[in-house]
GROMACS .gro file of C-alpha atoms in nm:
model
  256
    1MET     CA    1   8.255  18.078  14.025
    2ILE     CA    2   8.213  17.792  14.259
    3HIS     CA    3   7.827  17.820  14.322
    4GLU     CA    4   7.722  17.826  14.724
    5GLN     CA    5   7.549  17.502  14.682
    6ALA     CA    6   7.815  17.292  14.554
    7ILE     CA    7   7.984  17.080  14.781
    8ILE     CA    8   8.367  17.055  14.800
    9GLU     CA    9   8.498  16.805  15.043
   10PRO     CA   10   8.844  16.895  15.206
   11GLY     CA   11   9.084  16.806  15.074
   12ALA     CA   12   9.022  16.850  14.720
   13VAL     CA   13   9.218  17.124  14.519
   14ILE     CA   14   9.068  17.346  14.261
   15GLY     CA   15   9.321  17.567  14.020
   16LYS     CA   16   9.214  17.854  13.899
   17ASN     CA   17   8.923  18.024  13.696
   18VAL     CA   18   8.760  17.712  13.774
   19THR     CA   19   8.332  17.696  13.758
   20ILE     CA   20   8.140  17.482  13.944
   21GLY     CA   21   7.790  17.469  13.945
   22PRO     CA   22   7.490  17.393  14.226
   23TRP     CA   23   7.432  17.039  14.341
   24SER     CA   24   7.784  16.964  14.203
   25TYR     CA   25   7.999  16.732  14.424
   26ILE     CA   26   8.368  16.656  14.382
   27GLY     CA   27   8.556  16.432  14.641
   28LYS     CA   28   8.805  16.490  14.889
   29ASP     CA   29   9.063  16.318  14.645
   30VAL     CA   30   9.003  16.526  14.324
   31VAL     CA   31   9.259  16.771  14.179
   32ILE     CA   32   9.134  17.009  13.929
   33GLY     CA   33   9.291  17.162  13.736
   34ASP     CA   34   9.308  17.571  13.613
   35ASN     CA   35   9.034  17.714  13.389
   36CYS     CA   36   8.764  17.425  13.414
   37GLU     CA   37   8.407  17.468  13.369
   38ILE     CA   38   8.196  17.170  13.582
   39HIS     CA   39   7.855  17.226  13.521
   40SER     CA   40   7.522  17.122  13.748
   41HIS     CA   41   7.479  16.799  13.922
   42VAL     CA   42   7.784  16.708  13.781
   43VAL     CA   43   7.946  16.393  13.992
   44ILE     CA   44   8.389  16.389  14.048
   45LYS     CA   45   8.557  16.097  14.335
   46GLY     CA   46   8.884  16.044  14.284
   47PRO     CA   47   9.174  15.975  14.295
   48THR     CA   48   9.188  16.163  13.997
   49ARG     CA   49   9.291  16.454  13.836
   50LEU     CA   50   9.232  16.637  13.556
   51GLY     CA   51   9.430  16.911  13.356
   52ALA     CA   52   9.306  17.209  13.287
   53GLY     CA   53   9.022  17.339  13.024
   54ASN     CA   54   8.807  17.076  13.046
   55ARG     CA   55   8.408  17.101  13.030
   56ILE     CA   56   8.154  16.841  13.232
   57PHE     CA   57   7.799  16.836  13.166
   58GLN     CA   58   7.531  16.807  13.382
   59PHE     CA   59   7.464  16.442  13.515
   60ALA     CA   60   7.856  16.335  13.402
   61SER     CA   61   7.974  16.098  13.695
   62ILE     CA   62   8.373  16.123  13.681
   63GLY     CA   63   8.630  15.902  13.874
   64GLU     CA   64   8.364  15.649  13.998
   65ASP     CA   65   8.446  15.296  14.139
   66CYS     CA   66   8.465  15.045  13.838
   67GLN     CA   67   8.171  14.819  13.775
   68ASP     CA   68   8.467  14.473  13.821
   69LEU     CA   69   8.269  14.235  14.048
   70LYS     CA   70   8.681  14.187  14.156
   71TYR     CA   71   8.699  14.539  14.289
   72ALA     CA   72   8.778  14.582  14.620
   73GLY     CA   73   8.772  14.939  14.708
   74GLU     CA   74   9.171  14.926  14.647
   75PRO     CA   75   9.278  15.224  14.601
   76THR     CA   76   9.320  15.333  14.196
   77GLU     CA   77   9.319  15.674  13.961
   78LEU     CA   78   9.165  15.841  13.696
   79VAL     CA   79   9.397  16.110  13.492
   80ILE     CA   80   9.234  16.328  13.221
   81GLY     CA   81   9.430  16.573  13.028
   82ASP     CA   82   9.366  16.898  12.874
   83ASN     CA   83   9.074  17.061  12.703
   84ASN     CA   84   8.811  16.729  12.730
   85VAL     CA   85   8.461  16.752  12.705
   86PHE     CA   86   8.242  16.554  12.891
   87ARG     CA   87   7.857  16.576  12.794
   88GLU     CA   88   7.533  16.509  12.991
   89SER     CA   89   7.554  16.184  13.146
   90CYS     CA   90   7.891  16.019  13.071
   91THR     CA   91   8.048  15.763  13.310
   92ILE     CA   92   8.432  15.733  13.343
   93HIS     CA   93   8.610  15.453  13.612
   94ARG     CA   94   8.885  15.455  13.739
   95GLY     CA   95   9.117  15.184  13.717
   96THR     CA   96   9.145  14.808  13.889
   97ILE     CA   97   9.447  14.669  14.068
   98GLN     CA   98   9.409  14.401  13.795
   99ASP     CA   99   9.619  14.646  13.585
  100ASN     CA  100   9.786  14.955  13.622
  101SER     CA  101   9.560  15.059  13.875
  102LEU     CA  102   9.482  15.349  13.598
  103THR     CA  103   9.257  15.498  13.365
  104GLN     CA  104   9.377  15.770  13.140
  105ILE     CA  105   9.227  15.998  12.901
  106GLY     CA  106   9.455  16.196  12.687
  107SER     CA  107   9.362  16.566  12.573
  108ASN     CA  108   9.098  16.737  12.330
  109ASN     CA  109   8.883  16.444  12.322
  110LEU     CA  110   8.503  16.458  12.260
  111PHE     CA  111   8.269  16.231  12.529
  112MET     CA  112   7.927  16.304  12.426
  113ALA     CA  113   7.623  16.211  12.585
  114TYR     CA  114   7.588  15.865  12.782
  115THR     CA  115   7.901  15.739  12.646
  116HIS     CA  116   8.159  15.510  12.922
  117VAL     CA  117   8.465  15.414  12.929
  118ALA     CA  118   8.513  15.169  13.239
  119HIS     CA  119   8.847  15.093  13.450
  120ASP     CA  120   9.158  15.045  13.342
  121CYS     CA  121   9.113  15.206  12.962
  122VAL     CA  122   9.327  15.391  12.795
  123VAL     CA  123   9.210  15.643  12.536
  124GLY     CA  124   9.491  15.905  12.355
  125ASN     CA  125   9.402  16.281  12.158
  126ASN     CA  126   9.127  16.412  11.977
  127CYS     CA  127   8.921  16.127  11.966
  128ILE     CA  128   8.571  16.128  12.023
  129MET     CA  129   8.267  15.900  12.113
  130ALA     CA  130   7.982  15.939  11.982
  131ASN     CA  131   7.646  15.898  12.181
  132ASN     CA  132   7.621  15.582  12.355
  133ALA     CA  133   7.921  15.437  12.266
  134SER     CA  134   8.086  15.175  12.568
  135ILE     CA  135   8.466  15.047  12.600
  136ALA     CA  136   8.479  14.785  12.813
  137GLY     CA  137   8.720  14.750  13.093
  138HIS     CA  138   9.126  14.779  12.981
  139VAL     CA  139   9.091  14.911  12.611
  140HIS     CA  140   9.289  15.151  12.443
  141VAL     CA  141   9.180  15.360  12.189
  142GLY     CA  142   9.519  15.534  11.966
  143ASP     CA  143   9.457  15.940  11.882
  144TYR     CA  144   9.165  16.062  11.654
  145ALA     CA  145   8.989  15.772  11.621
  146ILE     CA  146   8.623  15.803  11.618
  147LEU     CA  147   8.384  15.545  11.763
  148GLY     CA  148   7.942  15.617  11.613
  149GLY     CA  149   7.689  15.616  11.838
  150MET     CA  150   7.586  15.290  12.003
  151SER     CA  151   7.916  15.143  11.944
  152GLY     CA  152   8.054  14.877  12.155
  153VAL     CA  153   8.422  14.763  12.213
  154HIS     CA  154   8.505  14.480  12.377
  155GLN     CA  155   8.728  14.423  12.694
  156PHE     CA  156   9.124  14.381  12.614
  157CYS     CA  157   9.068  14.533  12.243
  158HIS     CA  158   9.261  14.813  12.124
  159ILE     CA  159   9.141  15.060  11.825
  160GLY     CA  160   9.411  15.191  11.613
  161ALA     CA  161   9.457  15.563  11.563
  162HIS     CA  162   9.303  15.766  11.294
  163SER     CA  163   9.061  15.445  11.278
  164PHE     CA  164   8.656  15.500  11.227
  165VAL     CA  165   8.385  15.260  11.409
  166ALA     CA  166   8.066  15.302  11.263
  167ALA     CA  167   7.704  15.351  11.485
  168ASN     CA  168   7.588  15.011  11.621
  169ALA     CA  169   7.945  14.832  11.563
  170LEU     CA  170   8.063  14.577  11.783
  171VAL     CA  171   8.388  14.546  11.803
  172LEU     CA  172   8.504  14.180  11.938
  173LYS     CA  173   8.862  14.224  11.814
  174ASP     CA  174   9.154  14.508  11.742
  175VAL     CA  175   9.128  14.757  11.484
  176PRO     CA  176   9.420  14.818  11.305
  177PRO     CA  177   9.467  15.167  11.262
  178TYR     CA  178   9.306  15.360  10.988
  179VAL     CA  179   9.068  15.120  10.902
  180MET     CA  180   8.679  15.162  10.948
  181ALA     CA  181   8.482  14.931  11.078
  182SER     CA  182   8.085  14.840  11.093
  183GLY     CA  183   7.918  14.536  11.178
  184HIS     CA  184   7.800  14.304  11.450
  185GLY     CA  185   8.085  14.192  11.519
  186ALA     CA  186   8.262  14.413  11.330
  187ALA     CA  187   8.443  14.352  10.955
  188PRO     CA  188   8.629  14.607  10.756
  189PHE     CA  189   8.478  14.821  10.554
  190GLY     CA  190   8.824  14.987  10.360
  191LEU     CA  191   9.015  15.262  10.510
  192ASN     CA  192   8.960  15.612  10.691
  193VAL     CA  193   9.066  15.827  10.402
  194GLU     CA  194   8.865  16.121  10.439
  195GLY     CA  195   8.987  16.143  10.791
  196LEU     CA  196   9.385  16.110  10.675
  197LYS     CA  197   9.335  16.371  10.423
  198ARG     CA  198   9.186  16.627  10.683
  199ARG     CA  199   9.458  16.508  10.934
  200GLY     CA  200   9.754  16.636  10.642
  201PHE     CA  201   9.881  16.303  10.560
  202GLU     CA  202  10.040  16.337  10.245
  203LYS     CA  203   9.925  16.163   9.936
  204SER     CA  204  10.172  15.946   9.904
  205ASP     CA  205  10.115  15.836  10.275
  206ILE     CA  206   9.768  15.755  10.181
  207LEU     CA  207   9.883  15.553   9.851
  208ALA     CA  208  10.106  15.361  10.039
  209ILE     CA  209   9.863  15.239  10.353
  210ARG     CA  210   9.610  15.169  10.050
  211ARG     CA  211   9.875  14.880   9.927
  212ALA     CA  212   9.951  14.767  10.299
  213TYR     CA  213   9.557  14.751  10.321
  214LYS     CA  214   9.488  14.546  10.022
  215GLU     CA  215   9.796  14.309  10.157
  216VAL     CA  216   9.633  14.261  10.425
  217TYR     CA  217   9.279  14.282  10.338
  218ARG     CA  218   9.193  14.195   9.987
  219LYS     CA  219   9.522  13.942   9.863
  220GLY     CA  220   9.387  13.625  10.062
  221LEU     CA  221   9.673  13.626  10.262
  222THR     CA  222   9.774  13.490  10.612
  223VAL     CA  223   9.829  13.806  10.863
  224GLU     CA  224  10.182  13.628  10.893
  225GLU     CA  225  10.264  13.661  10.484
  226ALA     CA  226  10.105  13.972  10.440
  227LEU     CA  227  10.328  14.140  10.698
  228LEU     CA  228  10.606  14.046  10.552
  229GLU     CA  229  10.492  14.271  10.223
  230VAL     CA  230  10.356  14.567  10.492
  231ASP     CA  231  10.741  14.586  10.630
  232LYS     CA  232  10.896  14.641  10.272
  233LEU     CA  233  10.628  14.940  10.284
  234ALA     CA  234  10.687  15.021  10.608
  235GLU     CA  235  11.066  15.030  10.560
  236ALA     CA  236  10.996  15.404  10.348
  237THR     CA  237  10.725  15.498  10.488
  238ALA     CA  238  10.638  15.572  10.866
  239ALA     CA  239  10.220  15.547  10.875
  240VAL     CA  240  10.301  15.197  10.734
  241LYS     CA  241  10.500  15.073  10.993
  242ASP     CA  242  10.287  15.249  11.272
  243PHE     CA  243  10.014  14.950  11.097
  244ALA     CA  244  10.237  14.666  11.076
  245ASP     CA  245  10.348  14.725  11.442
  246PHE     CA  246   9.976  14.739  11.550
  247ILE     CA  247   9.882  14.415  11.344
  248ARG     CA  248  10.169  14.253  11.491
  249ASN     CA  249  10.164  14.322  11.860
  250SER     CA  250   9.820  14.298  11.874
  251GLY     CA  251   9.660  14.022  12.143
  252ARG     CA  252   9.348  13.972  12.064
  253GLY     CA  253   9.419  13.922  11.657
  254ILE     CA  254   9.274  14.179  11.419
  255ILE     CA  255   8.918  14.239  11.248
  256ARG     CA  256   8.919  14.046  10.941
   0.00000   0.00000   0.00000
């Protein structure tokens, strides 16, 4: 299952039923879980830990030193969950000591060709980054978020769960859960209702989220004023509470 022309450094740990193609390089501080599929011409450096069932296509660079000029070779880490797909020429970098020394990716994500995940990012589960989407350092991406092709996210921004960032968008502030964002810089363009339906949200929950969205974005209220009304809706709907908590805890402020 490991091609004779693959380079596996002493110290690398390879799980069961792992395929590694020719001319791929696996560094000494790399742990690869069971049932992973590494195509040809892949570079994985570490410290990096991959879970089970990940697929990495040709020319991807996983676990390389970050591009932050402050990085001076300190030991930092990349941790990846299970069943992710990294398509051609993805670049995923390890963390820095200025944060938690860790870049972390969950499970069941799709990273299309030429996507970039910078140092200290945290990506949840079931996310999609379309071709050439890039997230800068310290960005957090919630579960089921979708980033369209050629989109970019400024460092330290948070992308909420179930949100949708359109192609070519430039995100300069936080995108709350469920919100669709588009433009340069990105502005809100309604709710990702179709995505919520596909993921089994109840009609009553979607209606409550719509009402919360209107309080924040359609009534001309300040964020503080809107949250007073959203908190009332959150008492009956957990999904709205997630929306309110995200806005309240936003460090960069939300798109408006």
